[in-house]
Coordinates of N, CA and C in Angstrom, one line a residue:
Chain A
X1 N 158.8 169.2 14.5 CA 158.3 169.9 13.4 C 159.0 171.3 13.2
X2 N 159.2 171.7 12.1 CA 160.1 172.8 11.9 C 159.0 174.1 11.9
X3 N 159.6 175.3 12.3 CA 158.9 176.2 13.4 C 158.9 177.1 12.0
X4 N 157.2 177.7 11.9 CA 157.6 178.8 10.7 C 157.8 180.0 10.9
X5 N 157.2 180.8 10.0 CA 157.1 182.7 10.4 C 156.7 183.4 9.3
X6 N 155.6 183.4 9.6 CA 155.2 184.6 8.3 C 154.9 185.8 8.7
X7 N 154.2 186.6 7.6 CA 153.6 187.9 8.0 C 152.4 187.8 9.2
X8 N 152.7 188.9 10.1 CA 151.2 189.2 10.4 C 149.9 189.4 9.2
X9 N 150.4 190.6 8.5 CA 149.3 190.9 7.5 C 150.1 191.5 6.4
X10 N 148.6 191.5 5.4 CA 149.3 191.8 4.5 C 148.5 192.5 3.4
X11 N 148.4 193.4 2.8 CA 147.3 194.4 2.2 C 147.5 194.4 0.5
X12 N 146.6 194.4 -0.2 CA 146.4 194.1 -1.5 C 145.1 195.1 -2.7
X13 N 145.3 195.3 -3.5 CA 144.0 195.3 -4.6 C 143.7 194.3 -5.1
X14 N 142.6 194.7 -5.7 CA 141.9 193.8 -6.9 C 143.1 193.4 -8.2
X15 N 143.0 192.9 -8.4 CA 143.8 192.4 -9.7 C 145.2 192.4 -9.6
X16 N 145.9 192.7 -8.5 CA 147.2 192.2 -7.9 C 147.5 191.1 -7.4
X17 N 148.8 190.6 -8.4 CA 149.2 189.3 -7.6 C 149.9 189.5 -6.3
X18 N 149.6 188.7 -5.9 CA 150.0 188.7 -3.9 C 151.1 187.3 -3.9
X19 N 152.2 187.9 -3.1 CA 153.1 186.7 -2.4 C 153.3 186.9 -1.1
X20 N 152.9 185.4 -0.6 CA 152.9 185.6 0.8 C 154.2 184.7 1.2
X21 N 155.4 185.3 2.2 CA 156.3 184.5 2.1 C 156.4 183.1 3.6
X22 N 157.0 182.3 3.5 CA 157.1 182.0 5.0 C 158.6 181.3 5.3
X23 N 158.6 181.6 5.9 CA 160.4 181.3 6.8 C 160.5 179.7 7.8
X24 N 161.3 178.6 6.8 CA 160.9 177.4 7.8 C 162.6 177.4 7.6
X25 N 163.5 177.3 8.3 CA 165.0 177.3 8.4 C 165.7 176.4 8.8
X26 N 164.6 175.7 9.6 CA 165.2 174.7 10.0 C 164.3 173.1 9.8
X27 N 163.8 173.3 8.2 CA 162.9 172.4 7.5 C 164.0 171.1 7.4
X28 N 163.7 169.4 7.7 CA 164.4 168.8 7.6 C 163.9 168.5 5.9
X29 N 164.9 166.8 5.9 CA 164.9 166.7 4.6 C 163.4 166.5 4.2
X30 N 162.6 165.5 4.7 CA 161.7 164.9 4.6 C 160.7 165.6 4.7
X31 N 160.7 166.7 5.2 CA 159.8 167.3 5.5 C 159.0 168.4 4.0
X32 N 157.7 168.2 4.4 CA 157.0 169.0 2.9 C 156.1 170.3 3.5
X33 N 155.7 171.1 2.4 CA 154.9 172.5 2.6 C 154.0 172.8 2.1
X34 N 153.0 172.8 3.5 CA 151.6 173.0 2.9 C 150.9 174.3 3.1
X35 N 150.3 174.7 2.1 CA 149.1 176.3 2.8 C 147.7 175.8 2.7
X36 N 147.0 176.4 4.0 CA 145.6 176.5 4.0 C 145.4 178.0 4.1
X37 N 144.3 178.1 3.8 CA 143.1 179.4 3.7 C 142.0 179.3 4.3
X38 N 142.3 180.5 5.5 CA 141.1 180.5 6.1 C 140.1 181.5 6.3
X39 N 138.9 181.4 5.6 CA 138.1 182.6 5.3 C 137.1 183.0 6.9
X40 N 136.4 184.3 6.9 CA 136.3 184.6 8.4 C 134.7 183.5 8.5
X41 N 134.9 183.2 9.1 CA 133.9 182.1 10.0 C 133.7 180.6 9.5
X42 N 134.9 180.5 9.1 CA 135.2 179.1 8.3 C 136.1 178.0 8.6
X43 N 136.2 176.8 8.9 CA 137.7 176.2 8.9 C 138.5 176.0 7.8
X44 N 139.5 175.8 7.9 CA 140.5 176.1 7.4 C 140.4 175.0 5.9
X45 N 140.8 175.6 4.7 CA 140.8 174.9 3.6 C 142.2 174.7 2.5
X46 N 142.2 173.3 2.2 CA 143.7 173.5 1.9 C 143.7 173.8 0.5
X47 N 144.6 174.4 0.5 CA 145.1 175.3 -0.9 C 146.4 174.5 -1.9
X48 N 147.5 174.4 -1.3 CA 148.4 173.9 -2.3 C 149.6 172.9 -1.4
X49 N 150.6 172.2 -1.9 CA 151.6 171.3 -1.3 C 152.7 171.4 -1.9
X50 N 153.6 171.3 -1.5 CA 154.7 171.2 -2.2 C 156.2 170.7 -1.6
X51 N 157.4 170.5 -2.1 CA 158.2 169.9 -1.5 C 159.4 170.4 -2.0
X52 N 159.8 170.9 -3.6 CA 160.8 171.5 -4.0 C 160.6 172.0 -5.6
X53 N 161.3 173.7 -5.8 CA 161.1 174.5 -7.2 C 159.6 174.9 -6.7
X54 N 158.2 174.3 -8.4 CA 157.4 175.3 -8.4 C 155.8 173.8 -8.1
X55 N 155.3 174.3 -7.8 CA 154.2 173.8 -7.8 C 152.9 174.5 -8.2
X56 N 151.9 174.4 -9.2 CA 151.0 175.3 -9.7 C 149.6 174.2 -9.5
X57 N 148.3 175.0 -9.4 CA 147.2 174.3 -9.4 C 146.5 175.5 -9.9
X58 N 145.2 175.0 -10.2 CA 144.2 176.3 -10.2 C 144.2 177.6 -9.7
X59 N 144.4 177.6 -8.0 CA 144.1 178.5 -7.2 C 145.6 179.2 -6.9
X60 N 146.5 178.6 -6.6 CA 148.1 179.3 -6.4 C 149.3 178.6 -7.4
X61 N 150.1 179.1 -7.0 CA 151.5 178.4 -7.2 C 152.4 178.9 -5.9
X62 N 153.4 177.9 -5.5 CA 153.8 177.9 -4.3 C 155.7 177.4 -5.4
X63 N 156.3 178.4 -4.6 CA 157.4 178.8 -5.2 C 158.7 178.0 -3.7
X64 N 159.4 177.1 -4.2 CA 159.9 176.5 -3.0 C 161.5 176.6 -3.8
X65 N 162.8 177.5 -2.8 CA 163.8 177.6 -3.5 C 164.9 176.7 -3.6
X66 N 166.2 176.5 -3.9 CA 166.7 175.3 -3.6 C 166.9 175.0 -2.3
X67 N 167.3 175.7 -0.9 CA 167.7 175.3 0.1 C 166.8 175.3 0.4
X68 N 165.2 175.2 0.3 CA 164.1 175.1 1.0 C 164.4 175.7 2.8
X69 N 164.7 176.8 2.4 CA 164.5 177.1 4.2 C 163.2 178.6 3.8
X70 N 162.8 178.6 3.0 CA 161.5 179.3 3.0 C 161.0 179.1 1.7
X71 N 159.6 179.1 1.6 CA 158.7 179.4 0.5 C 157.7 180.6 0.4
X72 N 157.0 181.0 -0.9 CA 156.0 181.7 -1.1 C 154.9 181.3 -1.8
X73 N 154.0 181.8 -1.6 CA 152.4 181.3 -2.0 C 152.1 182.5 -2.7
X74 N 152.2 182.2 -3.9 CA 151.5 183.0 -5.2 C 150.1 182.9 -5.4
X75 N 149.9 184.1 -5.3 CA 148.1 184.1 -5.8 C 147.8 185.5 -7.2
X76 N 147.7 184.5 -7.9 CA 147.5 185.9 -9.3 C 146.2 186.6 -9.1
X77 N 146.2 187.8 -9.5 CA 145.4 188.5 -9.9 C 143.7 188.3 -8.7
X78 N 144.7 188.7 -7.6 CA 143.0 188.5 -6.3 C 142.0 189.3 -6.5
X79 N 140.7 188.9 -6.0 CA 139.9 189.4 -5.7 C 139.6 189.6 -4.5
X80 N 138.5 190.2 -4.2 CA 137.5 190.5 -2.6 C 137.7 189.3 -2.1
X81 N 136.8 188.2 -2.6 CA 137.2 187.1 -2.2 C 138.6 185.9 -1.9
X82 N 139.5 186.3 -1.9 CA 140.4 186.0 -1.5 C 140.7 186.6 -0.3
X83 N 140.6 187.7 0.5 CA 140.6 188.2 2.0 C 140.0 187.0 2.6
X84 N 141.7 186.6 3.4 CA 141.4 185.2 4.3 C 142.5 185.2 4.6
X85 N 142.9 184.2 5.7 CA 144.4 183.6 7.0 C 144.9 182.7 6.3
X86 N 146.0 183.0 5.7 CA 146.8 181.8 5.1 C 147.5 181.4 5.9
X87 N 147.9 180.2 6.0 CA 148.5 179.0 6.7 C 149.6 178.5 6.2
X88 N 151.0 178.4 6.7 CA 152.0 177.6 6.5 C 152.3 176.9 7.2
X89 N 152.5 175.4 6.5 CA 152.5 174.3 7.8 C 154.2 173.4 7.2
X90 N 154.9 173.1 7.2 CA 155.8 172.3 7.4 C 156.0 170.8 8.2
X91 N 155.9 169.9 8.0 CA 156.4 168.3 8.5 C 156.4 167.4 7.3
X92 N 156.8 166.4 7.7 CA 157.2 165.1 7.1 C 155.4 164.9 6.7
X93 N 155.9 164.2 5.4 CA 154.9 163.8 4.2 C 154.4 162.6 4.9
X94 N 155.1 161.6 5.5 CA 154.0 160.0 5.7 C 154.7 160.5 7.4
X95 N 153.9 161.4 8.4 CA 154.2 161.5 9.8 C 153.6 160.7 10.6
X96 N 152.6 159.7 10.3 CA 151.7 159.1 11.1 C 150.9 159.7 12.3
X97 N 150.7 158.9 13.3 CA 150.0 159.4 14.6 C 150.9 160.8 14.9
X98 N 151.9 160.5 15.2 CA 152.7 161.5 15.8 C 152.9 162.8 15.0
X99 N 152.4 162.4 14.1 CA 152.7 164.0 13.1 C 151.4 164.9 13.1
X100 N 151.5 166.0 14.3 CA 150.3 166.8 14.3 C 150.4 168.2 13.6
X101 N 149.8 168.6 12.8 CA 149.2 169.5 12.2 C 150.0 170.8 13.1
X102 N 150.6 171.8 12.7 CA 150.8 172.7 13.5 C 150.4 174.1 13.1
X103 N 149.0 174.4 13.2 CA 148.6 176.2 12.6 C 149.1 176.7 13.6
X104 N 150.6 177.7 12.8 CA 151.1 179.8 13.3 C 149.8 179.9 13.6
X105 N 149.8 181.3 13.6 CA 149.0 182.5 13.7 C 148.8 182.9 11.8
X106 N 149.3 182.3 11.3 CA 149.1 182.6 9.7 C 149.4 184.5 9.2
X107 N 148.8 184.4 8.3 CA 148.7 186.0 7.5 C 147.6 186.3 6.8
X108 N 147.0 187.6 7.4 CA 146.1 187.8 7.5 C 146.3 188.9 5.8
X109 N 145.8 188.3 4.5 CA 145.8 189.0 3.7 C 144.1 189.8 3.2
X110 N 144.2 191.2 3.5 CA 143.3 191.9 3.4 C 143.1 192.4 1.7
X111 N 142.6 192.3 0.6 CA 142.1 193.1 -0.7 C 141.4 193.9 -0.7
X112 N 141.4 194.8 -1.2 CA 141.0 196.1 -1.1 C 140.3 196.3 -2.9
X113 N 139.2 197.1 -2.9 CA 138.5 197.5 -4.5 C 140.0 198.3 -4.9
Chain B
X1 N 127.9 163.8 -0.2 CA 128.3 163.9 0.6 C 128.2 165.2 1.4
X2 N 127.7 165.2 2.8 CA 127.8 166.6 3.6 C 129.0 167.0 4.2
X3 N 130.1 166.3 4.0 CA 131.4 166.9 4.4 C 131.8 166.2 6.1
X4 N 132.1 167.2 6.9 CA 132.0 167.3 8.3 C 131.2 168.6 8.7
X5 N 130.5 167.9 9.5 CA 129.3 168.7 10.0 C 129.6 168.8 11.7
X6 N 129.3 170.4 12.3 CA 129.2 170.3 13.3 C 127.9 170.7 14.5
X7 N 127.6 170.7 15.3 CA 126.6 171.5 15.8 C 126.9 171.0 17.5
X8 N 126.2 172.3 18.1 CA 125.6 173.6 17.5 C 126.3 174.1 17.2
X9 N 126.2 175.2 16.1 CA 127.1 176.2 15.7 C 127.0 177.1 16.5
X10 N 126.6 177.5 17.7 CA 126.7 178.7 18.7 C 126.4 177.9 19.9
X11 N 126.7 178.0 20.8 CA 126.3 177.9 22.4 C 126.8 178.6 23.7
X12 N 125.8 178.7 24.3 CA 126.3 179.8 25.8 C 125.9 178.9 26.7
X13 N 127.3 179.1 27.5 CA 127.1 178.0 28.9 C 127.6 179.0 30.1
X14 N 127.2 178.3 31.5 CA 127.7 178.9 32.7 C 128.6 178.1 33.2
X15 N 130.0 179.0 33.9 CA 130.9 178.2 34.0 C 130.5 176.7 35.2
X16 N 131.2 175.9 34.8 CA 130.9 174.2 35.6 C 129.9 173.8 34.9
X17 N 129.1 174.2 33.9 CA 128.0 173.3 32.9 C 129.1 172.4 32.3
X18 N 128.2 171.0 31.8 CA 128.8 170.5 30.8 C 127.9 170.1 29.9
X19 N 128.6 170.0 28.2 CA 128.4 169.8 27.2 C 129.3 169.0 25.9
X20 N 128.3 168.3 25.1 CA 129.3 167.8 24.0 C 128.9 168.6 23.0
X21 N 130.3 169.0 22.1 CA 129.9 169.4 20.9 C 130.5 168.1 19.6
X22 N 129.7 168.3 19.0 CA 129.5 167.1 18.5 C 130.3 166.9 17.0
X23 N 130.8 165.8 16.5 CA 131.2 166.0 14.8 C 131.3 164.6 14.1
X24 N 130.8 164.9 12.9 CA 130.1 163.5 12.2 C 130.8 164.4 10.3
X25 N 131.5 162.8 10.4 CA 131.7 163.1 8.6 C 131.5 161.9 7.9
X26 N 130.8 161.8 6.8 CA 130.5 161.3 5.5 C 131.6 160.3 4.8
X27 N 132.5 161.0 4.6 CA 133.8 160.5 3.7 C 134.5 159.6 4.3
X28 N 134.4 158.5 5.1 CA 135.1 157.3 5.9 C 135.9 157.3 5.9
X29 N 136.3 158.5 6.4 CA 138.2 159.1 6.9 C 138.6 158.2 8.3
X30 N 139.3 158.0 8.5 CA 139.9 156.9 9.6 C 140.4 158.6 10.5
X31 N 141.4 159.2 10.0 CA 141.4 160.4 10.8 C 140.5 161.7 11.1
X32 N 140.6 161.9 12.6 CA 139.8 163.1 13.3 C 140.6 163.9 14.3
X33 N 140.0 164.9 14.0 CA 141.0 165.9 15.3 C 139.9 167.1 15.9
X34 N 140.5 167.5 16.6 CA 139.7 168.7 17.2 C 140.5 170.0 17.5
X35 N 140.3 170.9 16.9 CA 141.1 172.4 17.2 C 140.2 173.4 18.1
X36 N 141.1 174.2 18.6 CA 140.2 175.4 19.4 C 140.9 176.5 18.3
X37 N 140.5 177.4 17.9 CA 141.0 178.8 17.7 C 140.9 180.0 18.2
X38 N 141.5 180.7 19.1 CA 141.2 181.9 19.8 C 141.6 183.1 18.7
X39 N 141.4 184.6 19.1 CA 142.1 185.3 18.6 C 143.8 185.5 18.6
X40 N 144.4 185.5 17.6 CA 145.8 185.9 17.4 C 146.4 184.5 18.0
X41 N 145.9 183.6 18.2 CA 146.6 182.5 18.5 C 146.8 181.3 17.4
X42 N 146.1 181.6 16.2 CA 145.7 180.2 15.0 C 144.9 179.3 16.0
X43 N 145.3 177.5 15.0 CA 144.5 176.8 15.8 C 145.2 175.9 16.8
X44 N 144.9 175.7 17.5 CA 145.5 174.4 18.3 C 145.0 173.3 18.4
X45 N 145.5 172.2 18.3 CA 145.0 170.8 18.6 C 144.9 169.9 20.0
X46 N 143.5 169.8 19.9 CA 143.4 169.4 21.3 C 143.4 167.6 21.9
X47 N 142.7 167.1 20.5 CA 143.0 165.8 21.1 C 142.3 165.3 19.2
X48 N 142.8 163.9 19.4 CA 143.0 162.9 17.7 C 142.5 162.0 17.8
X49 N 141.7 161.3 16.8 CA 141.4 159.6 16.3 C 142.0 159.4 14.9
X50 N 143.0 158.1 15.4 CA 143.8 158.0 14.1 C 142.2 156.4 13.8
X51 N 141.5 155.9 14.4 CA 140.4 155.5 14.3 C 139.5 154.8 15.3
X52 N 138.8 153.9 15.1 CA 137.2 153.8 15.8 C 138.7 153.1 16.9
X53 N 138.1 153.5 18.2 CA 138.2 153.1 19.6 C 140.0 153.5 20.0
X54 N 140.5 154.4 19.1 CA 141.8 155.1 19.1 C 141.7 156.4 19.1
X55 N 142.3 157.5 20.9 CA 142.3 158.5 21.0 C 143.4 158.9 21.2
X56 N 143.8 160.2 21.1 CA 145.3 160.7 21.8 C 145.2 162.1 22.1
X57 N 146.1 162.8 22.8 CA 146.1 163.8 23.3 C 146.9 165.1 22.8
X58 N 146.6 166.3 22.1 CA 147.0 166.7 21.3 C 147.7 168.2 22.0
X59 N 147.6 169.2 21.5 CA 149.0 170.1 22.2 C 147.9 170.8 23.6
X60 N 146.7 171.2 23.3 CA 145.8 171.7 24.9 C 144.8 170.7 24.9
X61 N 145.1 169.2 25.6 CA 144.3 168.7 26.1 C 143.3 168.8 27.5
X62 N 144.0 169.4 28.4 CA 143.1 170.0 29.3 C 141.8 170.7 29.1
X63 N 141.1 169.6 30.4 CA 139.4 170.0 30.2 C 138.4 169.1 29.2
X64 N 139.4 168.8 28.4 CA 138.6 168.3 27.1 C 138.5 166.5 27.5
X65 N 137.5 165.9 27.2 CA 137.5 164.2 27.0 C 136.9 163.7 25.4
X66 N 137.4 162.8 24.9 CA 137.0 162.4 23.3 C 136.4 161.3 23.7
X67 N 135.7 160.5 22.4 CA 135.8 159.2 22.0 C 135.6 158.9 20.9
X68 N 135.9 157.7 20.5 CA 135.4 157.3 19.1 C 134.9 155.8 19.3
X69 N 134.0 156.1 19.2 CA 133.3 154.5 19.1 C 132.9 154.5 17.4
X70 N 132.7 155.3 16.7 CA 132.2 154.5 15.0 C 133.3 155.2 14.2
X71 N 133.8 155.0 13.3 CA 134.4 156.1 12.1 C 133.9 157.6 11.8
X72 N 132.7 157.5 11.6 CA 132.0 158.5 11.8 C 132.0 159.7 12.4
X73 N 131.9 159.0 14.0 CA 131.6 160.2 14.7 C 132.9 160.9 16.2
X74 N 132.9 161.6 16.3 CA 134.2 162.2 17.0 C 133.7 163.1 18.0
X75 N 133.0 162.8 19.1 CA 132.6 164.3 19.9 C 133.5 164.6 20.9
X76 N 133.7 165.8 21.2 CA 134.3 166.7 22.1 C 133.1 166.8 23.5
X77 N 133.7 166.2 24.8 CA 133.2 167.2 25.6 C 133.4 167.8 26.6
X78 N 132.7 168.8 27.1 CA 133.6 169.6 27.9 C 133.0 169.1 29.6
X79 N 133.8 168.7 30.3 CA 132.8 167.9 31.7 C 132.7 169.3 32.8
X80 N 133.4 170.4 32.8 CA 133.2 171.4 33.7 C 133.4 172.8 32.6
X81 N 132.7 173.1 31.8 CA 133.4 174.9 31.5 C 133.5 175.6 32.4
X82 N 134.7 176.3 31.8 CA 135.7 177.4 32.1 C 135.4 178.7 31.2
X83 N 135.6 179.5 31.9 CA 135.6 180.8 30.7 C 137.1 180.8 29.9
X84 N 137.9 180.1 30.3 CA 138.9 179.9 29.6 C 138.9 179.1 27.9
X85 N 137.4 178.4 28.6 CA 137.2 177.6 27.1 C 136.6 178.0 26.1
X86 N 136.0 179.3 26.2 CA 135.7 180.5 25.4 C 136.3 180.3 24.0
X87 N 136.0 179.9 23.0 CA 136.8 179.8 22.1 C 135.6 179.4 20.4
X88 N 136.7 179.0 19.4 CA 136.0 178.8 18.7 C 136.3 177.2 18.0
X89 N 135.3 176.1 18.2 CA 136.4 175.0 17.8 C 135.7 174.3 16.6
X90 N 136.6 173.9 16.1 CA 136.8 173.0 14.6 C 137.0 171.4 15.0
X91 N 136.4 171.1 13.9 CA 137.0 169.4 13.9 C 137.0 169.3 12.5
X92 N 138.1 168.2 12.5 CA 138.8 167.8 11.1 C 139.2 166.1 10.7
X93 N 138.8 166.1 9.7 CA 139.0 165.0 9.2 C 139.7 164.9 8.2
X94 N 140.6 163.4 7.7 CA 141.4 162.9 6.3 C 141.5 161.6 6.7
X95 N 141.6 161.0 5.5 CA 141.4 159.6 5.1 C 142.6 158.9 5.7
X96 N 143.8 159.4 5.6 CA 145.3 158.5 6.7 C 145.3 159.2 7.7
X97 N 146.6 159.4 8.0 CA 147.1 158.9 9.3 C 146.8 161.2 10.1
X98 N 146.2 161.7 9.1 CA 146.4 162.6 9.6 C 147.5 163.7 9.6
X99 N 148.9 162.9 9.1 CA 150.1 163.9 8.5 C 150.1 164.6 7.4
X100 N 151.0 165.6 7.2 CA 150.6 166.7 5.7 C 150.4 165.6 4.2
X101 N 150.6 164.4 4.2 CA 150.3 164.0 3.3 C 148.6 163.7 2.9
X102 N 147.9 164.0 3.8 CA 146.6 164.1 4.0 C 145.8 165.4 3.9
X103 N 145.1 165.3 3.0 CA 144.5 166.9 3.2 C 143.2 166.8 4.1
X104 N 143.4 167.6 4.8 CA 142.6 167.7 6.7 C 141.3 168.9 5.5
X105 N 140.1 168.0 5.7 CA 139.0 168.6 6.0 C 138.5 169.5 6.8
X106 N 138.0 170.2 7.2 CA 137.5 171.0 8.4 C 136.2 171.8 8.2
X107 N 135.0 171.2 9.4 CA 133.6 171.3 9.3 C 133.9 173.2 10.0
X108 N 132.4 173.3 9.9 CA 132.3 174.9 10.2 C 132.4 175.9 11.0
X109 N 132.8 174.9 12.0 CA 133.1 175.8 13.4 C 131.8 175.3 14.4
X110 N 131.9 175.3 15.7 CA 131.1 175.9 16.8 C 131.7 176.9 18.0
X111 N 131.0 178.0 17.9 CA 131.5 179.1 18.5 C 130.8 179.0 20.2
X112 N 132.1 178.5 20.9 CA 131.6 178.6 22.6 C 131.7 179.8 23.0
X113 N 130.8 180.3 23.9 CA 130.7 181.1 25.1 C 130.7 180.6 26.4
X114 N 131.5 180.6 27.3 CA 131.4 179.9 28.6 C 131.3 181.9 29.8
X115 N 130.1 181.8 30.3 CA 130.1 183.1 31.5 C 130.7 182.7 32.6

């Protein structure tokens, strides 16, 4: 599974969009990108997917460039509620048994009033 | 549906007690896992059911024993604590095989104390 690297942390206001970047370099072909969010006393919840360009949902858009050796997790206009551990995970889309889940240490994005 | 549920959500043990902590989900997901999360470390995976009467052993299996006897249910237990097992653990469920094409559920935590 391809090894990532994100921020430790990362600091914000209210109503600023936040990009949180992550570094996978050595992502094979097959391999896709996922973020979870993890809020403090909570397991981890998944946020967005993606595999190549832009991917948009409700909650983020996740910005994946051509060589895919890193992505970013867009989050428009945060709130309080958004302070939580984002997660970047990279592997293969159908990995079966052998494909285990690998949580960094994530990024700890803090918002501020 | 209640999701994945865990309990207890807190417990204090003395080291060499043993205990299961327990985890049961609703959604007839074929996959289960179990994470520890310490500080500054994320989570780690300790051991898997890809389903009923199928276990495996995941990146810190030491200490830990599983089973899966129903779809259902997935317990963790610990047969000697360690203050090493100090931690905070998760269990997670998804309906395949458990790879990113699955989005992993995850119940609320139970936060160990081992003295």
């Amino acid at each position: 599974l391809a090894k990532t690297t994100q921020p430790i942390s990362m600091d914000s206001y209210e109503g600023q969009e936040v990009n949180i970047t992550c570094s996978h370099n050595n992502i094979a072909t097959n391999d896709y990108i996922t973020w979870y969010q993890q809020f403090p006393s909570q397991g981890p919840r998944f946020i967005i997917q993606g595999y190549k360009t832009k991917v948009t949902n409700e909650v983020a858009s996740l910005f994946i460039p051509a060589d895919r050796k890193s992505s970013t997790l867009s989050l428009p206009r945060v709130s309080l509620s958004d302070t939580a551990v984002y997660y970047c995970l990279v592997g293969p889309f159908y990995g079966g048994a052998t494909n285990k889940l690998i949580f960094g240490t994530g990024t700890l994005l803090a918002v501020q009033p | 549906n209640a999701g994945v549920t865990q309990t207890p959500k807190f417990q204090v043990l003395k080291t060499g007690q043993s205990m299961t902590l327990q985890c049961a989900q609703d959604m007839n997901h074929e996959y289960m896992s179990w994470y520890r999360q310490d500080p500054g470390m994320g989570l780690r995976l300790i051991h898997y059911s890809v389903g009923a009467g199928i276990t495996d052993q995941g990146e810190v299996p030491n200490g830990y024993n599983v089973s899966r006897s129903t779809t259902e249910d997935f317990p963790l237990r610990l047969l000697s604590a360690a203050p090493s097992q100090t931690s905070v653990y998760f269990c997670a469920s998804s309906y395949g095989s458990g790879g990113l094409q699955e989005t992993q559920y995850f119940g609320p935590g139970t936060r160990l104390l081992v003295l």
